[in-house]
Amino acid sequence: MTTFAEKTDNPLRKIWEGPKIDPNKDKKLITLQIGDPTAFGNFYAAKESIEAIKNALEKDNFSYTVSSGLKAAREAVASYVNNNDKSVQVNDSDKCFDVNSEDVIMSNGCSTALEICFRALANPRENILVPRPSWNYSTWLEPTEIVSKFYNLDCTRNWEIDLEHLESQIDESTRAILVNNPGNPCGNVFSKEHILKILEIAEKHQIPIIADEVYEFFTFPGIEFYSFSSLSKNVPILTCSGLTKRFIMPGIRVGWIVIHDRNNQLNDIRKGLLNIAGRNFWPNSTAQIALTEIIKNTPKAFLEENAARVHDHALSAYKILRETPGLIPIFPRGGMYIMIKIELEKFPKFKTCLEFTQQLIREQSVATFPGYPCFNFPGFFRIVLTVPKELIIEACERIKEFCEQNCKQSEKYLKSG
């Protein structure tokens, strides 16, 4: 095995695809792990998106595309970004910086877009600042010997970035700050004011930002989404997104990088991005042909309804989990997940969140992802909110029963009663 292969580790996939823990045979397994919104069939692509794919197939065009992607697809993404950013201005006198097709690079999903950015920005032994907790970006960084340097999110402040800690992590080898907004696994959605503070730090240290915004606009009622690019005046932003989450099309594998560089600070990096994209990373031509119609024709009401349904699921889960002994759920502001803190001192049987989640499968047939190793955040676990509502309620009731049976505090209460 090569060193690259040996260092390539995706803990989520190891748990999801690896050796299975036997569930309670008397209870049907409920899986609240993988972030595929289509997995249970209750969330699905808009009929307009399906029609767009059909129309693209009928064009009978299955040729290779240029490495940056079809021009029509890149134009569609540029228009999509410009239209969304128009609603926000840096201040009253500054207009948003418009991008064009030359600022867009198509990719095989958002994860590949991120990988291209990592490799274009940092050399081995240089570092990229990564949030903690977060999706496992180290899967792409560590094999290339790019260092993941973690900054903390604060669960007591709706998972905002600990700005003091973020700045303390910057050194002479820092090549980018990676932000995930809305966030996985926390459901954080940063306010305009918070984003401006992050941009201030990046500008002070002259560091570009990689913005993982694949959950863009997937926010709950009363919560506004602001893209980093819409608020940045001087900091270059590489925005990575795609069709996976908002458009409910994870398997179509269409993603993109949008280069927001109004002051031309990333000219060399732009060349590097295109060089790396030329290594056969482009998505299939059929999906790119369909992209214009998908973006143009998907009703706004469809997109908003999906977010509203996930919000309803979050409310149902939170209502049960907040009454569960030994657990502290952190209500999300958007995205597709909720993080729950385990007060491990109240569960003497379990030393770690991994042990907690493993025993939860054995006793209650409920599968979740532990905060560690999945998100580099011990003492928590994550559940997915896109499963059918009735299954979320049943799963959370089982989690509550599990905690009542295993929590030291519950045992004392039962004895005193």
Short mmCIF file of C-alpha atoms in Angstrom, two decimals:
data_model
loop_
_atom_site.label_atom_id
_atom_site.label_comp_id
_atom_site.label_asym_id
_atom_site.label_seq_id
_atom_site.Cartn_x
_atom_site.Cartn_y
_atom_site.Cartn_z
CA MET A 1 0.00 0.00 0.00
CA THR A 2 1.29 3.49 -0.84
CA THR A 3 1.70 6.16 1.82
CA PHE A 4 -1.07 8.15 0.10
CA ALA A 5 -3.47 5.21 0.33
CA GLU A 6 -2.51 4.47 3.92
CA LYS A 7 -3.16 8.06 4.99
CA THR A 8 -6.51 8.21 3.19
CA ASP A 9 -9.11 7.69 5.90
CA ASN A 10 -12.80 8.56 5.89
CA PRO A 11 -14.21 7.67 9.33
CA LEU A 12 -17.81 8.23 8.21
CA ARG A 13 -17.47 5.70 5.42
CA LYS A 14 -15.68 3.27 7.72
CA ILE A 15 -18.62 3.29 10.11
CA TRP A 16 -21.24 3.36 7.33
CA GLU A 17 -19.68 0.67 5.13
CA GLY A 18 -17.48 -1.20 7.60
CA PRO A 19 -18.22 -4.12 9.95
CA LYS A 20 -21.77 -3.85 11.20
CA ILE A 21 -22.85 -3.93 14.83
CA ASP A 22 -25.75 -6.31 15.34
CA PRO A 23 -28.89 -4.32 16.17
CA ASN A 24 -31.65 -5.42 18.52
CA LYS A 25 -33.44 -8.11 16.51
CA ASP A 26 -36.76 -7.13 18.10
CA LYS A 27 -36.62 -3.59 16.72
CA LYS A 28 -36.36 -2.48 13.11
CA LEU A 29 -33.12 -0.64 12.41
CA ILE A 30 -33.48 3.13 11.93
CA THR A 31 -30.44 4.69 10.27
CA LEU A 32 -29.85 8.36 11.03
CA GLN A 33 -26.33 8.48 9.62
CA ILE A 34 -25.69 9.26 5.99
CA GLY A 35 -26.43 12.74 4.64
CA ASP A 36 -28.19 11.60 1.46
CA PRO A 37 -31.52 13.46 1.36
CA THR A 38 -32.92 10.97 -1.18
CA ALA A 39 -32.14 7.84 0.86
CA PHE A 40 -35.66 7.28 2.21
CA GLY A 41 -37.61 8.53 -0.81
CA ASN A 42 -39.38 11.31 1.08
CA PHE A 43 -37.10 14.00 -0.38
CA TYR A 44 -36.54 14.01 -4.12
CA ALA A 45 -35.49 16.21 -7.00
CA ALA A 46 -38.02 18.60 -8.50
CA LYS A 47 -39.93 17.31 -11.51
CA GLU A 48 -38.38 20.18 -13.46
CA SER A 49 -34.92 18.78 -12.72
CA ILE A 50 -35.93 15.32 -13.91
CA GLU A 51 -37.36 16.83 -17.08
CA ALA A 52 -34.09 18.71 -17.63
CA ILE A 53 -32.13 15.44 -17.45
CA LYS A 54 -34.53 13.83 -19.95
CA ASN A 55 -34.12 16.75 -22.33
CA ALA A 56 -30.35 16.56 -22.02
CA LEU A 57 -30.35 12.85 -22.84
CA GLU A 58 -32.42 13.49 -25.95
CA LYS A 59 -29.76 15.86 -27.25
CA ASP A 60 -27.57 12.76 -27.77
CA ASN A 61 -24.41 14.62 -26.78
CA PHE A 62 -22.06 12.40 -24.80
CA SER A 63 -18.75 14.00 -25.75
CA TYR A 64 -15.93 14.97 -23.42
CA THR A 65 -16.07 18.55 -22.17
CA VAL A 66 -13.25 21.01 -21.63
CA SER A 67 -11.61 20.65 -18.23
CA SER A 68 -13.32 23.70 -16.75
CA GLY A 69 -16.73 22.47 -17.91
CA LEU A 70 -19.21 23.33 -20.64
CA LYS A 71 -19.52 27.06 -21.19
CA ALA A 72 -23.32 26.93 -20.93
CA ALA A 73 -23.07 25.20 -17.55
CA ARG A 74 -20.52 27.72 -16.31
CA GLU A 75 -22.70 30.60 -17.50
CA ALA A 76 -25.66 29.08 -15.65
CA VAL A 77 -23.68 28.89 -12.41
CA ALA A 78 -22.36 32.44 -12.81
CA SER A 79 -25.87 33.77 -13.37
CA TYR A 80 -27.17 31.76 -10.39
CA VAL A 81 -24.48 33.20 -8.12
CA ASN A 82 -24.89 36.78 -9.34
CA ASN A 83 -28.66 36.71 -8.92
CA ASN A 84 -28.37 35.32 -5.39
CA ASP A 85 -25.67 37.80 -4.36
CA LYS A 86 -27.53 40.86 -5.68
CA SER A 87 -29.68 40.99 -2.55
CA VAL A 88 -26.68 41.77 -0.34
CA GLN A 89 -24.24 44.65 -0.61
CA VAL A 90 -20.95 45.20 1.21
CA ASN A 91 -22.23 48.63 2.19
CA ASP A 92 -24.52 51.24 0.72
CA SER A 93 -21.96 52.43 -1.83
CA ASP A 94 -20.50 49.08 -2.94
CA LYS A 95 -22.15 46.70 -5.34
CA CYS A 96 -21.57 42.97 -5.35
CA PHE A 97 -18.79 41.75 -7.59
CA ASP A 98 -20.29 39.97 -10.60
CA VAL A 99 -18.65 36.78 -11.82
CA ASN A 100 -18.75 35.35 -15.33
CA SER A 101 -18.24 31.95 -16.92
CA GLU A 102 -14.45 32.35 -16.77
CA ASP A 103 -14.70 32.48 -12.98
CA VAL A 104 -16.44 29.08 -12.78
CA ILE A 105 -14.88 25.63 -12.82
CA MET A 106 -17.22 22.64 -12.96
CA SER A 107 -16.37 19.61 -10.85
CA ASN A 108 -17.51 16.10 -10.04
CA GLY A 109 -19.49 17.15 -6.96
CA CYS A 110 -18.70 19.68 -4.25
CA SER A 111 -16.18 17.39 -2.52
CA THR A 112 -14.05 17.30 -5.67
CA ALA A 113 -14.33 21.10 -5.94
CA LEU A 114 -12.91 21.34 -2.43
CA GLU A 115 -10.10 18.92 -3.25
CA ILE A 116 -9.10 21.01 -6.27
CA CYS A 117 -8.96 24.13 -4.07
CA PHE A 118 -6.86 22.41 -1.41
CA ARG A 119 -4.29 21.21 -3.92
CA ALA A 120 -4.10 24.57 -5.71
CA LEU A 121 -3.57 26.59 -2.53
CA ALA A 122 -1.29 24.56 -0.28
CA ASN A 123 1.92 22.55 -0.59
CA PRO A 124 2.91 19.65 1.66
CA ARG A 125 3.54 20.77 5.27
CA GLU A 126 1.65 24.01 4.71
CA ASN A 127 -1.73 24.28 6.45
CA ILE A 128 -5.36 25.09 5.87
CA LEU A 129 -7.52 26.17 8.81
CA VAL A 130 -10.48 23.82 9.22
CA PRO A 131 -13.49 24.10 11.57
CA ARG A 132 -14.01 21.74 14.48
CA PRO A 133 -16.45 20.03 14.48
CA SER A 134 -16.78 19.56 10.75
CA TRP A 135 -17.22 17.09 7.94
CA ASN A 136 -13.99 15.15 7.51
CA TYR A 137 -11.97 17.46 5.26
CA SER A 138 -8.80 15.76 6.48
CA THR A 139 -9.68 12.83 4.22
CA TRP A 140 -8.49 15.04 1.34
CA LEU A 141 -5.78 16.99 3.15
CA GLU A 142 -3.75 14.45 5.09
CA PRO A 143 -2.79 12.10 2.20
CA THR A 144 -1.23 15.06 0.37
CA GLU A 145 0.62 16.09 3.56
CA ILE A 146 -1.31 19.35 3.76
CA VAL A 147 -1.85 20.00 7.46
CA SER A 148 -5.38 20.36 8.85
CA LYS A 149 -5.14 23.02 11.53
CA PHE A 150 -8.35 23.20 13.53
CA TYR A 151 -10.21 26.21 14.87
CA ASN A 152 -13.15 25.81 17.24
CA LEU A 153 -16.86 26.38 16.77
CA ASP A 154 -18.73 27.44 19.92
CA CYS A 155 -21.77 25.29 20.70
CA THR A 156 -22.98 27.86 23.26
CA ARG A 157 -23.23 30.53 20.54
CA ASN A 158 -25.10 28.65 17.79
CA TRP A 159 -21.83 27.12 16.60
CA GLU A 160 -20.28 30.46 15.65
CA ILE A 161 -16.54 30.50 15.05
CA ASP A 162 -14.42 31.22 18.11
CA LEU A 163 -12.74 34.19 16.44
CA GLU A 164 -9.96 34.52 18.98
CA HIS A 165 -9.06 30.87 18.56
CA LEU A 166 -9.28 31.15 14.77
CA GLU A 167 -6.78 34.00 14.69
CA SER A 168 -4.45 32.21 17.11
CA GLN A 169 -4.16 29.31 14.66
CA ILE A 170 -2.83 31.45 11.80
CA ASP A 171 0.90 31.19 11.14
CA GLU A 172 3.36 31.78 8.30
CA SER A 173 2.37 28.44 6.72
CA THR A 174 -1.39 29.10 6.62
CA ARG A 175 -2.63 29.20 3.04
CA ALA A 176 -6.43 29.41 3.45
CA ILE A 177 -9.30 29.50 5.92
CA LEU A 178 -11.99 26.92 5.18
CA VAL A 179 -15.51 27.82 6.30
CA ASN A 180 -18.65 25.69 6.07
CA ASN A 181 -21.85 27.72 6.07
CA PRO A 182 -24.53 26.43 6.54
CA GLY A 183 -22.62 23.78 8.40
CA ASN A 184 -22.33 20.03 8.64
CA PRO A 185 -22.67 18.54 11.27
CA CYS A 186 -23.82 21.48 13.38
CA GLY A 187 -26.46 23.26 11.33
CA ASN A 188 -24.74 26.59 11.95
CA VAL A 189 -25.74 29.55 9.78
CA PHE A 190 -23.53 32.58 10.30
CA SER A 191 -25.03 36.04 10.66
CA LYS A 192 -23.94 38.89 8.42
CA GLU A 193 -22.13 40.51 11.33
CA HIS A 194 -20.22 37.32 12.16
CA ILE A 195 -19.14 36.81 8.55
CA LEU A 196 -17.82 40.38 8.39
CA LYS A 197 -15.68 39.68 11.48
CA ILE A 198 -14.28 36.54 9.85
CA LEU A 199 -13.51 38.51 6.69
CA GLU A 200 -11.77 41.15 8.79
CA ILE A 201 -9.39 38.52 10.20
CA ALA A 202 -8.73 37.05 6.75
CA GLU A 203 -8.02 40.51 5.30
CA LYS A 204 -5.72 41.42 8.18
CA HIS A 205 -3.58 38.33 7.54
CA GLN A 206 -4.04 38.38 3.73
CA ILE A 207 -5.44 34.84 3.61
CA PRO A 208 -8.07 33.69 1.07
CA ILE A 209 -11.20 31.86 2.14
CA ILE A 210 -12.53 28.57 0.81
CA ALA A 211 -16.29 28.69 1.38
CA ASP A 212 -18.00 25.29 1.43
CA GLU A 213 -21.57 26.44 0.79
CA VAL A 214 -23.13 23.25 -0.52
CA TYR A 215 -26.03 23.80 1.94
CA GLU A 216 -26.54 27.37 0.69
CA PHE A 217 -29.98 28.86 1.42
CA PHE A 218 -30.99 25.70 3.32
CA THR A 219 -31.97 27.76 6.35
CA PHE A 220 -34.85 27.65 8.82
CA PRO A 221 -37.61 30.28 9.24
CA GLY A 222 -36.30 33.68 10.26
CA ILE A 223 -32.67 32.80 9.46
CA GLU A 224 -31.02 34.62 6.54
CA PHE A 225 -28.23 33.05 4.51
CA TYR A 226 -25.34 35.28 3.44
CA SER A 227 -22.67 33.93 1.14
CA PHE A 228 -19.13 34.95 2.00
CA SER A 229 -18.64 36.26 -1.53
CA SER A 230 -21.59 38.64 -1.23
CA LEU A 231 -19.99 40.36 1.75
CA SER A 232 -16.30 40.30 0.83
CA LYS A 233 -14.79 43.50 -0.49
CA ASN A 234 -11.08 42.63 -0.40
CA VAL A 235 -10.72 38.96 0.58
CA PRO A 236 -10.61 36.48 -2.33
CA ILE A 237 -13.25 33.76 -1.93
CA LEU A 238 -13.33 30.34 -3.58
CA THR A 239 -16.94 29.21 -3.25
CA CYS A 240 -17.63 25.49 -3.56
CA SER A 241 -21.16 24.22 -4.04
CA GLY A 242 -23.30 21.97 -6.23
CA LEU A 243 -26.64 20.26 -6.79
CA THR A 244 -26.30 17.72 -3.96
CA LYS A 245 -28.23 19.31 -1.09
CA ARG A 246 -30.35 22.29 -2.10
CA PHE A 247 -31.50 20.67 -5.34
CA ILE A 248 -31.70 17.16 -3.79
CA MET A 249 -29.53 15.55 -6.48
CA PRO A 250 -26.55 13.95 -4.69
CA GLY A 251 -25.99 11.15 -7.17
CA ILE A 252 -25.82 13.41 -10.22
CA ARG A 253 -22.35 14.56 -9.04
CA VAL A 254 -22.39 18.14 -10.28
CA GLY A 255 -20.39 20.69 -8.34
CA TRP A 256 -18.49 23.88 -9.01
CA ILE A 257 -15.88 26.35 -7.85
CA VAL A 258 -16.64 30.05 -8.24
CA ILE A 259 -13.62 32.35 -8.07
CA HIS A 260 -14.50 35.69 -6.44
CA ASP A 261 -11.37 37.79 -6.86
CA ARG A 262 -12.31 41.39 -7.53
CA ASN A 263 -8.74 42.63 -6.92
CA ASN A 264 -7.00 39.94 -8.99
CA GLN A 265 -5.03 38.54 -6.07
CA LEU A 266 -5.40 34.90 -7.14
CA ASN A 267 -4.17 34.97 -10.74
CA ASP A 268 -1.59 32.24 -10.14
CA ILE A 269 -4.05 30.20 -8.07
CA ARG A 270 -6.61 30.49 -10.87
CA LYS A 271 -4.11 28.89 -13.25
CA GLY A 272 -3.44 26.18 -10.70
CA LEU A 273 -7.14 25.43 -10.29
CA LEU A 274 -7.49 24.99 -14.05
CA ASN A 275 -4.39 22.79 -14.21
CA ILE A 276 -5.74 20.48 -11.52
CA ALA A 277 -9.22 20.46 -13.04
CA GLY A 278 -7.58 19.15 -16.20
CA ARG A 279 -6.84 15.86 -14.47
CA ASN A 280 -10.22 14.42 -15.60
CA PHE A 281 -12.21 15.83 -12.69
CA TRP A 282 -15.05 17.24 -14.81
CA PRO A 283 -18.63 15.97 -14.32
CA ASN A 284 -20.50 14.08 -17.00
CA SER A 285 -21.63 16.06 -20.03
CA THR A 286 -25.32 15.10 -19.73
CA ALA A 287 -25.60 16.62 -16.27
CA GLN A 288 -23.82 19.78 -17.42
CA ILE A 289 -26.19 20.13 -20.38
CA ALA A 290 -29.14 19.82 -17.99
CA LEU A 291 -27.75 22.28 -15.47
CA THR A 292 -29.10 25.45 -17.11
CA GLU A 293 -32.68 24.14 -17.01
CA ILE A 294 -32.27 22.73 -13.48
CA ILE A 295 -31.14 26.06 -12.07
CA LYS A 296 -33.58 28.14 -14.11
CA ASN A 297 -36.72 26.03 -13.77
CA THR A 298 -36.62 24.62 -10.23
CA PRO A 299 -39.36 26.55 -8.39
CA LYS A 300 -38.29 28.65 -5.43
CA ALA A 301 -41.29 27.25 -3.55
CA PHE A 302 -39.89 23.73 -3.96
CA LEU A 303 -36.56 24.76 -2.44
CA GLU A 304 -38.21 26.60 0.44
CA GLU A 305 -40.61 23.74 1.16
CA ASN A 306 -37.73 21.29 1.59
CA ALA A 307 -36.04 23.53 4.15
CA ALA A 308 -39.36 24.00 5.97
CA ARG A 309 -39.89 20.23 6.17
CA VAL A 310 -36.42 19.67 7.62
CA HIS A 311 -37.12 22.44 10.14
CA ASP A 312 -40.30 20.64 11.17
CA HIS A 313 -38.31 17.43 11.61
CA ALA A 314 -35.76 19.31 13.72
CA LEU A 315 -38.50 20.62 15.99
CA SER A 316 -39.88 17.10 16.48
CA ALA A 317 -36.45 15.69 17.33
CA TYR A 318 -35.53 18.58 19.62
CA LYS A 319 -38.79 18.36 21.57
CA ILE A 320 -38.00 14.77 22.58
CA LEU A 321 -34.24 15.05 22.99
CA ARG A 322 -34.31 18.13 25.22
CA GLU A 323 -36.38 16.10 27.71
CA THR A 324 -33.92 13.20 27.56
CA PRO A 325 -31.68 12.72 30.61
CA GLY A 326 -27.99 13.10 29.90
CA LEU A 327 -28.42 14.77 26.50
CA ILE A 328 -28.22 18.41 25.41
CA PRO A 329 -29.37 18.93 21.80
CA ILE A 330 -28.15 22.10 20.06
CA PHE A 331 -30.97 23.33 17.84
CA PRO A 332 -29.73 24.00 14.28
CA ARG A 333 -30.33 27.15 12.24
CA GLY A 334 -30.23 25.32 8.90
CA GLY A 335 -28.75 22.37 7.03
CA MET A 336 -29.86 18.77 7.47
CA TYR A 337 -28.51 17.70 10.86
CA ILE A 338 -28.65 18.20 14.60
CA MET A 339 -25.77 17.71 17.03
CA ILE A 340 -26.46 16.34 20.51
CA LYS A 341 -24.11 16.65 23.47
CA ILE A 342 -23.71 13.56 25.66
CA GLU A 343 -23.08 14.27 29.34
CA LEU A 344 -20.78 11.28 29.57
CA GLU A 345 -20.26 11.69 33.30
CA LYS A 346 -23.89 10.59 33.67
CA PHE A 347 -23.28 7.42 31.65
CA PRO A 348 -20.69 5.40 33.60
CA LYS A 349 -20.98 2.47 31.17
CA PHE A 350 -19.52 4.52 28.33
CA LYS A 351 -16.12 6.16 28.14
CA THR A 352 -16.62 7.74 24.71
CA CYS A 353 -19.34 8.91 22.34
CA LEU A 354 -18.36 6.05 20.03
CA GLU A 355 -19.17 3.50 22.74
CA PHE A 356 -22.45 5.32 23.41
CA THR A 357 -23.54 5.17 19.75
CA GLN A 358 -22.45 1.55 19.35
CA GLN A 359 -24.52 0.43 22.33
CA LEU A 360 -27.44 2.51 21.06
CA ILE A 361 -27.47 0.27 17.99
CA ARG A 362 -27.28 -2.91 20.06
CA GLU A 363 -30.08 -1.96 22.43
CA GLN A 364 -32.39 0.26 20.38
CA SER A 365 -31.47 -0.36 16.72
CA VAL A 366 -30.81 3.34 16.11
CA ALA A 367 -27.67 4.15 14.10
CA THR A 368 -26.06 7.59 14.42
CA PHE A 369 -22.62 9.07 13.81
CA PRO A 370 -20.43 9.77 16.87
CA GLY A 371 -18.77 13.16 17.15
CA TYR A 372 -15.44 11.40 17.27
CA PRO A 373 -13.95 10.10 15.03
CA CYS A 374 -16.49 11.30 12.48
CA PHE A 375 -16.34 15.05 13.11
CA ASN A 376 -13.25 15.36 15.31
CA PHE A 377 -15.47 16.40 18.22
CA PRO A 378 -15.72 14.02 21.21
CA GLY A 379 -18.76 13.92 23.46
CA PHE A 380 -21.42 14.48 20.79
CA PHE A 381 -23.37 12.54 18.19
CA ARG A 382 -25.15 13.63 15.01
CA ILE A 383 -28.48 12.60 13.56
CA VAL A 384 -29.80 13.26 10.06
CA LEU A 385 -33.08 15.16 9.77
CA THR A 386 -34.09 14.15 6.24
CA VAL A 387 -35.54 10.76 7.18
CA PRO A 388 -39.36 10.55 7.35
CA LYS A 389 -40.80 12.44 10.31
CA GLU A 390 -42.40 9.38 11.88
CA LEU A 391 -39.04 7.60 11.89
CA ILE A 392 -37.31 10.58 13.48
CA ILE A 393 -39.90 10.63 16.24
CA GLU A 394 -39.63 6.88 16.83
CA ALA A 395 -35.83 7.01 16.77
CA CYS A 396 -35.71 9.88 19.26
CA GLU A 397 -38.16 8.08 21.56
CA ARG A 398 -35.84 5.07 21.46
CA ILE A 399 -32.83 7.29 22.20
CA LYS A 400 -34.73 8.69 25.17
CA GLU A 401 -35.54 5.20 26.42
CA PHE A 402 -31.90 4.20 25.99
CA CYS A 403 -30.75 7.17 28.05
CA GLU A 404 -33.34 6.58 30.75
CA GLN A 405 -32.07 3.02 31.09
CA ASN A 406 -28.36 3.93 31.10
CA CYS A 407 -28.17 7.38 32.67
CA LYS A 408 -26.91 7.44 36.26
CA GLN A 409 -29.16 10.41 37.04
CA SER A 410 -32.23 8.49 35.84
CA GLU A 411 -31.34 5.50 38.03
CA LYS A 412 -31.18 7.72 41.11
CA TYR A 413 -34.50 9.29 40.23
CA LEU A 414 -36.18 5.91 39.77
CA LYS A 415 -34.83 4.61 43.09
CA SER A 416 -36.01 7.71 44.96
CA GLY A 417 -39.44 7.38 43.35
#
